[in-house]
mmCIF file of N, CA, C and O in Angstrom:
data_model
loop_
_atom_site.group_PDB
_atom_site.id
_atom_site.type_symbol
_atom_site.label_atom_id
_atom_site.label_comp_id
_atom_site.label_asym_id
_atom_site.label_seq_id
_atom_site.Cartn_x
_atom_site.Cartn_y
_atom_site.Cartn_z
ATOM 1 N N UNK A 69 0.608 -1.047 0.411
ATOM 2 C CA UNK A 69 0.440 -0.140 0.140
ATOM 3 C C UNK A 69 1.294 0.967 -0.128
ATOM 4 O O UNK A 69 2.111 1.436 0.750
ATOM 5 N N UNK A 70 0.552 1.730 -0.863
ATOM 6 C CA UNK A 70 1.774 3.688 -1.083
ATOM 7 C C UNK A 70 0.986 4.208 0.061
ATOM 8 O O UNK A 70 -0.364 4.251 0.540
ATOM 9 N N UNK A 71 1.838 5.010 0.892
ATOM 10 C CA UNK A 71 1.487 6.682 1.417
ATOM 11 C C UNK A 71 0.714 7.425 0.635
ATOM 12 O O UNK A 71 0.741 8.157 -1.098
ATOM 13 N N UNK A 72 -0.579 8.121 0.884
ATOM 14 C CA UNK A 72 -1.299 8.888 0.551
ATOM 15 C C UNK A 72 -0.633 9.822 0.685
ATOM 16 O O UNK A 72 -0.222 11.256 -0.810
ATOM 17 N N UNK A 73 0.318 9.886 1.784
ATOM 18 C CA UNK A 73 0.801 12.061 1.181
ATOM 19 C C UNK A 73 2.023 12.009 2.532
ATOM 20 O O UNK A 73 1.610 10.326 3.560
ATOM 21 N N UNK A 74 3.123 12.306 2.016
ATOM 22 C CA UNK A 74 4.454 12.664 3.065
ATOM 23 C C UNK A 74 3.996 14.072 3.404
ATOM 24 O O UNK A 74 3.377 15.206 3.181
ATOM 25 N N UNK A 75 4.586 14.648 4.762
ATOM 26 C CA UNK A 75 4.736 15.887 4.844
ATOM 27 C C UNK A 75 6.616 16.127 5.141
ATOM 28 O O UNK A 75 7.161 16.052 5.082
ATOM 29 N N UNK A 76 6.528 16.993 4.848
ATOM 30 C CA UNK A 76 8.141 17.851 4.861
ATOM 31 C C UNK A 76 7.710 19.318 5.775
ATOM 32 O O UNK A 76 6.769 20.237 6.237
ATOM 33 N N UNK A 77 8.683 19.728 5.739
ATOM 34 C CA UNK A 77 8.826 21.522 6.071
ATOM 35 C C UNK A 77 9.404 22.141 4.785
ATOM 36 O O UNK A 77 10.655 22.178 4.687
ATOM 37 N N UNK A 78 8.995 23.276 4.412
ATOM 38 C CA UNK A 78 8.934 24.196 3.273
ATOM 39 C C UNK A 78 9.535 25.701 4.399
ATOM 40 O O UNK A 78 8.425 26.213 4.879
ATOM 41 N N UNK A 79 10.848 25.935 4.364
ATOM 42 C CA UNK A 79 11.093 27.535 5.157
ATOM 43 C C UNK A 79 9.882 27.450 6.201
ATOM 44 O O UNK A 79 9.069 27.908 7.189
ATOM 45 N N UNK A 80 10.375 26.296 8.039
ATOM 46 C CA UNK A 80 9.980 26.557 8.888
ATOM 47 C C UNK A 80 8.469 26.314 8.497
ATOM 48 O O UNK A 80 7.300 26.297 9.445
ATOM 49 N N UNK A 81 7.095 25.842 7.545
ATOM 50 C CA UNK A 81 6.421 25.634 7.339
ATOM 51 C C UNK A 81 5.385 24.204 7.270
ATOM 52 O O UNK A 81 6.299 23.738 5.917
ATOM 53 N N UNK A 82 4.985 23.633 8.244
ATOM 54 C CA UNK A 82 4.559 21.596 7.020
ATOM 55 C C UNK A 82 4.011 21.818 5.960
ATOM 56 O O UNK A 82 2.930 22.963 6.056
ATOM 57 N N UNK A 83 4.022 20.966 5.391
ATOM 58 C CA UNK A 83 3.579 20.914 4.151
ATOM 59 C C UNK A 83 3.249 19.198 3.289
ATOM 60 O O UNK A 83 4.186 18.996 4.078
ATOM 61 N N UNK A 84 2.288 19.103 3.505
ATOM 62 C CA UNK A 84 1.727 18.008 2.697
ATOM 63 C C UNK A 84 1.533 17.708 1.113
ATOM 64 O O UNK A 84 1.015 18.710 0.647
ATOM 65 N N UNK A 85 2.842 16.799 1.141
ATOM 66 C CA UNK A 85 1.985 16.291 -0.735
ATOM 67 C C UNK A 85 2.443 15.048 -1.239
ATOM 68 O O UNK A 85 2.449 14.464 -0.445
ATOM 69 N N UNK A 86 1.738 14.621 -2.681
ATOM 70 C CA UNK A 86 2.411 13.641 -2.476
ATOM 71 C C UNK A 86 3.273 12.872 -3.262
ATOM 72 O O UNK A 86 4.187 13.857 -3.246
ATOM 73 N N UNK A 87 3.391 11.687 -2.272
ATOM 74 C CA UNK A 87 5.085 10.760 -2.839
ATOM 75 C C UNK A 87 4.984 10.996 -3.919
ATOM 76 O O UNK A 87 4.438 11.151 -5.030
ATOM 77 N N UNK A 88 6.442 11.011 -4.840
ATOM 78 C CA UNK A 88 6.593 11.698 -6.244
ATOM 79 C C UNK A 88 6.729 12.404 -6.766
ATOM 80 O O UNK A 88 7.647 13.110 -7.996
ATOM 81 N N UNK A 89 6.859 14.282 -6.248
ATOM 82 C CA UNK A 89 7.029 14.535 -6.305
ATOM 83 C C UNK A 89 8.253 15.354 -6.091
ATOM 84 O O UNK A 89 9.069 15.419 -5.298
ATOM 85 N N UNK A 90 8.681 16.053 -6.992
ATOM 86 C CA UNK A 90 10.080 17.303 -6.963
ATOM 87 C C UNK A 90 9.304 17.984 -5.382
ATOM 88 O O UNK A 90 8.360 18.704 -5.941
ATOM 89 N N UNK A 91 10.713 19.128 -5.448
ATOM 90 C CA UNK A 91 10.491 19.330 -4.358
ATOM 91 C C UNK A 91 10.245 21.038 -5.133
ATOM 92 O O UNK A 91 9.696 22.131 -4.596
ATOM 93 N N UNK A 92 10.600 20.872 -5.670
ATOM 94 C CA UNK A 92 9.581 22.162 -6.905
ATOM 95 C C UNK A 92 8.533 22.380 -6.601
ATOM 96 O O UNK A 92 7.433 23.162 -6.726
ATOM 97 N N UNK A 93 7.915 21.074 -7.519
ATOM 98 C CA UNK A 93 6.756 21.041 -7.495
ATOM 99 C C UNK A 93 5.246 20.978 -5.754
ATOM 100 O O UNK A 93 5.072 22.368 -6.132
ATOM 101 N N UNK A 94 6.044 20.908 -4.931
ATOM 102 C CA UNK A 94 5.845 21.258 -3.488
ATOM 103 C C UNK A 94 5.984 22.720 -3.280
ATOM 104 O O UNK A 94 5.147 23.339 -2.747
ATOM 105 N N UNK A 95 7.558 23.099 -3.476
ATOM 106 C CA UNK A 95 6.841 24.483 -3.821
ATOM 107 C C UNK A 95 6.461 25.083 -4.318
ATOM 108 O O UNK A 95 5.587 26.512 -4.011
ATOM 109 N N UNK A 96 5.669 25.224 -5.241
ATOM 110 C CA UNK A 96 4.773 25.651 -6.142
ATOM 111 C C UNK A 96 3.205 25.507 -5.502
ATOM 112 O O UNK A 96 2.633 26.667 -5.425
ATOM 113 N N UNK A 97 2.708 24.021 -5.529
ATOM 114 C CA UNK A 97 2.263 23.639 -4.785
ATOM 115 C C UNK A 97 1.376 24.904 -2.956
ATOM 116 O O UNK A 97 0.721 25.675 -2.849
ATOM 117 N N UNK A 98 2.848 24.832 -2.764
ATOM 118 C CA UNK A 98 2.421 25.728 -1.566
ATOM 119 C C UNK A 98 2.833 27.536 -1.301
ATOM 120 O O UNK A 98 1.865 28.149 -0.386
ATOM 121 N N UNK A 99 3.706 28.068 -2.758
ATOM 122 C CA UNK A 99 4.095 29.101 -2.447
ATOM 123 C C UNK A 99 3.949 29.335 -3.051
ATOM 124 O O UNK A 99 5.642 30.188 -4.178
ATOM 125 N N UNK A 100 2.640 29.464 -3.906
ATOM 126 C CA UNK A 100 3.074 30.103 -5.148
ATOM 127 C C UNK A 100 3.542 31.304 -5.436
ATOM 128 O O UNK A 100 4.214 32.266 -5.012
ATOM 129 N N UNK A 101 4.727 31.454 -6.761
ATOM 130 C CA UNK A 101 4.456 30.971 -7.925
ATOM 131 C C UNK A 101 6.129 29.674 -7.672
ATOM 132 O O UNK A 101 6.300 29.793 -8.600
ATOM 133 N N UNK A 102 6.067 29.792 -6.861
ATOM 134 C CA UNK A 102 7.209 28.841 -6.745
ATOM 135 C C UNK A 102 8.536 28.886 -6.359
ATOM 136 O O UNK A 102 9.810 28.424 -7.424
ATOM 137 N N UNK A 103 8.573 30.043 -5.681
ATOM 138 C CA UNK A 103 10.453 30.973 -5.982
ATOM 139 C C UNK A 103 11.190 29.972 -4.919
ATOM 140 O O UNK A 103 10.721 29.502 -3.740
ATOM 141 N N UNK A 104 11.731 30.208 -4.825
ATOM 142 C CA UNK A 104 13.345 29.527 -4.516
ATOM 143 C C UNK A 104 14.860 29.840 -3.938
ATOM 144 O O UNK A 104 15.361 29.621 -2.494
ATOM 145 N N UNK A 105 13.898 31.224 -4.643
ATOM 146 C CA UNK A 105 15.038 32.714 -3.702
ATOM 147 C C UNK A 105 15.501 33.130 -3.860
ATOM 148 O O UNK A 105 14.079 33.650 -4.782
ATOM 149 N N UNK A 106 16.073 34.586 -3.507
ATOM 150 C CA UNK A 106 15.845 36.460 -4.504
ATOM 151 C C UNK A 106 17.601 36.123 -5.290
ATOM 152 O O UNK A 106 18.505 35.346 -4.516
ATOM 153 N N UNK A 107 17.042 37.189 -6.324
ATOM 154 C CA UNK A 107 19.120 37.674 -6.985
ATOM 155 C C UNK A 107 19.312 38.118 -6.227
ATOM 156 O O UNK A 107 19.389 39.057 -5.156
ATOM 157 N N UNK A 108 21.299 39.232 -6.243
ATOM 158 C CA UNK A 108 21.533 39.436 -5.685
ATOM 159 C C UNK A 108 20.506 40.584 -5.971
ATOM 160 O O UNK A 108 20.990 41.749 -4.351
ATOM 161 N N UNK A 109 19.887 41.028 -6.328
ATOM 162 C CA UNK A 109 19.177 42.898 -5.946
ATOM 163 C C UNK A 109 17.755 42.063 -5.217
ATOM 164 O O UNK A 109 17.734 43.436 -5.380
ATOM 165 N N UNK A 110 17.257 41.384 -5.348
ATOM 166 C CA UNK A 110 16.428 41.309 -4.766
ATOM 167 C C UNK A 110 15.349 40.347 -5.283
ATOM 168 O O UNK A 110 14.307 40.353 -4.492
ATOM 169 N N UNK A 111 15.606 40.337 -6.053
ATOM 170 C CA UNK A 111 14.217 40.527 -7.074
ATOM 171 C C UNK A 111 13.805 37.928 -6.713
ATOM 172 O O UNK A 111 15.369 37.721 -6.554
ATOM 173 N N UNK A 112 12.876 37.900 -7.540
ATOM 174 C CA UNK A 112 12.135 36.498 -6.238
ATOM 175 C C UNK A 112 12.647 36.330 -8.353
ATOM 176 O O UNK A 112 12.479 36.211 -8.424
ATOM 177 N N UNK A 113 13.153 34.827 -7.615
ATOM 178 C CA UNK A 113 13.387 33.833 -8.249
ATOM 179 C C UNK A 113 13.091 32.953 -8.457
ATOM 180 O O UNK A 113 12.494 32.216 -7.689
ATOM 181 N N UNK A 114 12.976 31.847 -9.528
ATOM 182 C CA UNK A 114 12.462 30.335 -9.666
ATOM 183 C C UNK A 114 13.288 29.678 -9.887
ATOM 184 O O UNK A 114 13.654 29.777 -11.381
ATOM 185 N N UNK A 115 12.464 27.907 -10.525
ATOM 186 C CA UNK A 115 12.753 27.508 -11.915
ATOM 187 C C UNK A 115 12.503 27.814 -13.503
ATOM 188 O O UNK A 115 11.237 28.137 -12.765
ATOM 189 N N UNK A 116 13.127 27.691 -13.892
ATOM 190 C CA UNK A 116 13.315 28.439 -15.371
ATOM 191 C C UNK A 116 13.563 26.611 -15.705
ATOM 192 O O UNK A 116 11.552 26.676 -16.691
ATOM 193 N N UNK A 117 13.391 26.304 -15.810
ATOM 194 C CA UNK A 117 14.038 24.881 -17.444
ATOM 195 C C UNK A 117 13.534 23.127 -16.611
ATOM 196 O O UNK A 117 12.856 23.033 -17.511
ATOM 197 N N UNK A 118 13.077 23.630 -15.636
ATOM 198 C CA UNK A 118 13.258 21.799 -14.606
ATOM 199 C C UNK A 118 14.182 20.567 -14.906
ATOM 200 O O UNK A 118 13.355 19.392 -15.213
ATOM 201 N N UNK A 119 15.320 21.023 -16.080
ATOM 202 C CA UNK A 119 15.555 20.122 -16.259
ATOM 203 C C UNK A 119 17.362 19.927 -15.774
ATOM 204 O O UNK A 119 17.835 19.471 -15.614
ATOM 205 N N UNK A 120 16.819 20.932 -14.299
ATOM 206 C CA UNK A 120 18.335 21.555 -13.068
ATOM 207 C C UNK A 120 20.115 22.260 -14.911
ATOM 208 O O UNK A 120 20.634 21.721 -13.130
ATOM 209 N N UNK A 121 19.071 22.483 -15.644
ATOM 210 C CA UNK A 121 20.198 23.009 -16.330
ATOM 211 C C UNK A 121 20.523 24.151 -15.694
ATOM 212 O O UNK A 121 21.908 24.991 -15.722
ATOM 213 N N UNK A 122 19.785 25.423 -15.363
ATOM 214 C CA UNK A 122 19.458 26.965 -14.732
ATOM 215 C C UNK A 122 20.482 27.285 -14.243
ATOM 216 O O UNK A 122 19.839 28.816 -13.619
ATOM 217 N N UNK A 123 19.817 26.010 -12.767
ATOM 218 C CA UNK A 123 20.035 26.629 -11.105
ATOM 219 C C UNK A 123 19.668 26.995 -10.734
ATOM 220 O O UNK A 123 20.147 28.603 -9.509
ATOM 221 N N UNK A 124 18.233 27.960 -11.391
ATOM 222 C CA UNK A 124 17.693 29.211 -10.233
ATOM 223 C C UNK A 124 17.417 28.290 -9.425
ATOM 224 O O UNK A 124 15.934 29.168 -8.337
ATOM 225 N N UNK A 125 17.394 27.051 -9.099
ATOM 226 C CA UNK A 125 15.933 26.130 -8.591
ATOM 227 C C UNK A 125 16.794 25.491 -7.309
ATOM 228 O O UNK A 125 16.626 24.475 -6.081
ATOM 229 N N UNK A 126 17.991 25.941 -6.225
ATOM 230 C CA UNK A 126 19.066 25.529 -5.658
ATOM 231 C C UNK A 126 17.933 26.310 -4.492
ATOM 232 O O UNK A 126 17.644 27.102 -4.566
ATOM 233 N N UNK A 127 17.665 25.220 -3.555
ATOM 234 C CA UNK A 127 17.937 25.248 -2.138
ATOM 235 C C UNK A 127 18.287 24.607 -1.405
ATOM 236 O O UNK A 127 19.433 23.894 -1.810
ATOM 237 N N UNK A 128 18.144 24.564 0.133
ATOM 238 C CA UNK A 128 19.076 23.976 1.212
ATOM 239 C C UNK A 128 18.053 23.518 1.065
ATOM 240 O O UNK A 128 17.149 22.750 1.628
ATOM 241 N N UNK A 129 18.218 21.691 1.476
ATOM 242 C CA UNK A 129 17.381 20.033 1.244
ATOM 243 C C UNK A 129 18.808 19.306 2.621
ATOM 244 O O UNK A 129 19.434 19.302 2.526
ATOM 245 N N UNK A 130 17.816 19.522 4.214
ATOM 246 C CA UNK A 130 18.587 19.398 5.091
ATOM 247 C C UNK A 130 19.559 18.706 4.603
ATOM 248 O O UNK A 130 21.084 18.757 5.707
ATOM 249 N N UNK A 131 20.602 20.293 4.347
ATOM 250 C CA UNK A 131 21.190 21.318 4.652
ATOM 251 C C UNK A 131 22.996 21.345 4.007
ATOM 252 O O UNK A 131 23.489 21.652 3.876
ATOM 253 N N UNK A 132 22.146 20.471 2.474
ATOM 254 C CA UNK A 132 22.808 20.528 1.718
ATOM 255 C C UNK A 132 22.414 21.326 0.353
ATOM 256 O O UNK A 132 20.848 21.666 0.436
ATOM 257 N N UNK A 133 23.255 22.402 -0.303
ATOM 258 C CA UNK A 133 22.833 22.530 -1.347
ATOM 259 C C UNK A 133 22.178 22.093 -2.787
ATOM 260 O O UNK A 133 23.293 20.717 -3.260
ATOM 261 N N UNK A 134 20.426 21.026 -2.409
ATOM 262 C CA UNK A 134 20.745 20.538 -4.240
ATOM 263 C C UNK A 134 19.448 21.537 -4.975
ATOM 264 O O UNK A 134 19.185 22.336 -4.437
ATOM 265 N N UNK A 135 18.766 20.829 -6.457
ATOM 266 C CA UNK A 135 18.521 21.437 -7.351
ATOM 267 C C UNK A 135 17.051 21.026 -6.940
ATOM 268 O O UNK A 135 16.317 20.269 -6.494
ATOM 269 N N UNK A 136 15.468 21.544 -6.566
ATOM 270 C CA UNK A 136 14.352 21.885 -6.058
ATOM 271 C C UNK A 136 14.509 20.327 -8.144
ATOM 272 O O UNK A 136 13.740 19.872 -7.494
ATOM 273 N N UNK A 137 14.269 21.534 -8.393
ATOM 274 C CA UNK A 137 13.541 20.541 -9.872
ATOM 275 C C UNK A 137 14.091 19.194 -10.196
ATOM 276 O O UNK A 137 13.580 17.695 -10.826
ATOM 277 N N UNK A 138 15.306 18.432 -9.073
ATOM 278 C CA UNK A 138 15.530 17.201 -9.106
ATOM 279 C C UNK A 138 15.581 16.103 -8.991
ATOM 280 O O UNK A 138 15.799 15.562 -7.879
ATOM 281 N N UNK A 139 15.138 16.747 -6.741
ATOM 282 C CA UNK A 139 14.852 16.339 -5.451
ATOM 283 C C UNK A 139 13.567 15.887 -5.413
ATOM 284 O O UNK A 139 13.049 16.678 -5.776
ATOM 285 N N UNK A 140 13.971 14.686 -4.993
ATOM 286 C CA UNK A 140 12.217 13.936 -5.145
ATOM 287 C C UNK A 140 11.589 14.312 -3.557
ATOM 288 O O UNK A 140 13.020 14.030 -2.417
ATOM 289 N N UNK A 141 11.421 14.618 -3.526
ATOM 290 C CA UNK A 141 10.163 14.798 -2.100
ATOM 291 C C UNK A 141 10.361 13.634 -1.069
ATOM 292 O O UNK A 141 9.960 12.969 -1.257
ATOM 293 N N UNK A 142 11.439 13.767 0.267
ATOM 294 C CA UNK A 142 10.129 12.841 1.389
ATOM 295 C C UNK A 142 9.841 12.923 2.617
ATOM 296 O O UNK A 142 10.367 14.015 3.415
ATOM 297 N N UNK A 143 8.979 12.460 3.307
ATOM 298 C CA UNK A 143 9.096 12.578 4.170
ATOM 299 C C UNK A 143 9.680 13.222 5.410
ATOM 300 O O UNK A 143 11.422 12.341 5.768
ATOM 301 N N UNK A 144 8.973 14.246 5.904
ATOM 302 C CA UNK A 144 10.247 14.849 7.552
ATOM 303 C C UNK A 144 11.383 15.767 6.921
ATOM 304 O O UNK A 144 12.340 16.493 6.804
ATOM 305 N N UNK A 145 11.813 15.373 5.146
ATOM 306 C CA UNK A 145 12.455 16.141 4.525
ATOM 307 C C UNK A 145 12.655 18.001 5.514
ATOM 308 O O UNK A 145 11.553 18.651 5.079
ATOM 309 N N UNK A 146 13.736 19.050 5.371
ATOM 310 C CA UNK A 146 13.588 20.004 5.462
ATOM 311 C C UNK A 146 14.174 20.301 4.502
ATOM 312 O O UNK A 146 15.526 20.695 4.137
ATOM 313 N N UNK A 147 13.442 21.660 3.507
ATOM 314 C CA UNK A 147 13.475 22.345 2.412
ATOM 315 C C UNK A 147 13.397 23.370 3.350
ATOM 316 O O UNK A 147 12.466 24.207 3.528
ATOM 317 N N UNK A 148 14.247 24.860 2.930
ATOM 318 C CA UNK A 148 15.038 25.624 3.338
ATOM 319 C C UNK A 148 15.417 27.283 2.102
ATOM 320 O O UNK A 148 16.384 26.020 1.271
ATOM 321 N N UNK A 149 14.576 27.846 1.576
ATOM 322 C CA UNK A 149 14.007 28.146 0.086
ATOM 323 C C UNK A 149 15.744 29.678 -0.006
ATOM 324 O O UNK A 149 15.704 29.776 1.909
ATOM 325 N N UNK A 150 16.143 30.643 -0.351
ATOM 326 C CA UNK A 150 17.215 31.553 0.363
ATOM 327 C C UNK A 150 15.365 33.022 -0.125
ATOM 328 O O UNK A 150 16.263 34.382 0.000
ATOM 329 N N UNK A 151 14.906 32.906 0.503
ATOM 330 C CA UNK A 151 13.524 34.488 0.364
ATOM 331 C C UNK A 151 13.366 35.065 1.465
ATOM 332 O O UNK A 151 13.455 35.829 1.471
ATOM 333 N N UNK A 152 14.130 34.210 2.669
ATOM 334 C CA UNK A 152 14.146 34.475 4.125
ATOM 335 C C UNK A 152 15.049 34.170 4.525
ATOM 336 O O UNK A 152 15.190 33.711 4.205
ATOM 337 N N UNK A 153 15.545 35.771 5.440
ATOM 338 C CA UNK A 153 16.842 35.053 6.015
ATOM 339 C C UNK A 153 17.056 34.337 7.497
ATOM 340 O O UNK A 153 15.550 34.048 7.688
ATOM 341 N N UNK A 154 18.137 33.632 8.081
ATOM 342 C CA UNK A 154 17.536 32.367 8.206
ATOM 343 C C UNK A 154 17.283 32.876 9.115
ATOM 344 O O UNK A 154 17.749 34.361 9.975
ATOM 345 N N UNK A 155 16.671 32.356 10.555
ATOM 346 C CA UNK A 155 15.317 32.599 11.455
ATOM 347 C C UNK A 155 14.133 33.671 11.604
ATOM 348 O O UNK A 155 13.653 34.094 12.608
ATOM 349 N N UNK A 156 14.208 34.189 9.515
ATOM 350 C CA UNK A 156 13.135 34.962 9.671
ATOM 351 C C UNK A 156 11.967 34.293 9.199
ATOM 352 O O UNK A 156 11.191 35.333 8.358
ATOM 353 N N UNK A 157 12.114 32.961 8.580
ATOM 354 C CA UNK A 157 11.187 31.947 7.686
ATOM 355 C C UNK A 157 9.631 32.305 8.419
ATOM 356 O O UNK A 157 9.434 32.526 10.009
ATOM 357 N N UNK A 158 8.848 32.348 7.437
ATOM 358 C CA UNK A 158 7.532 32.368 8.324
ATOM 359 C C UNK A 158 7.182 31.770 9.215
ATOM 360 O O UNK A 158 7.120 30.455 9.466
#
């Protein structure tokens, strides 16, 4: 029997998602338009290519820098985007 949903933490907020989706898809569901970080000028950035080439979807997953579009969600994973300074996640 497969699990109906898994729970992960996105910038300090619990999110329930279907198994088998990427972190980029989970972010798109939780905080449209799926923003993952800010540019040097402070502009919100989001995944662009969906295949790991553009590097726009960089996030920290359990302390490791990974590409959200290439990382499948796991139950209990901690995801931190670059949208909020450390300690200031919503």
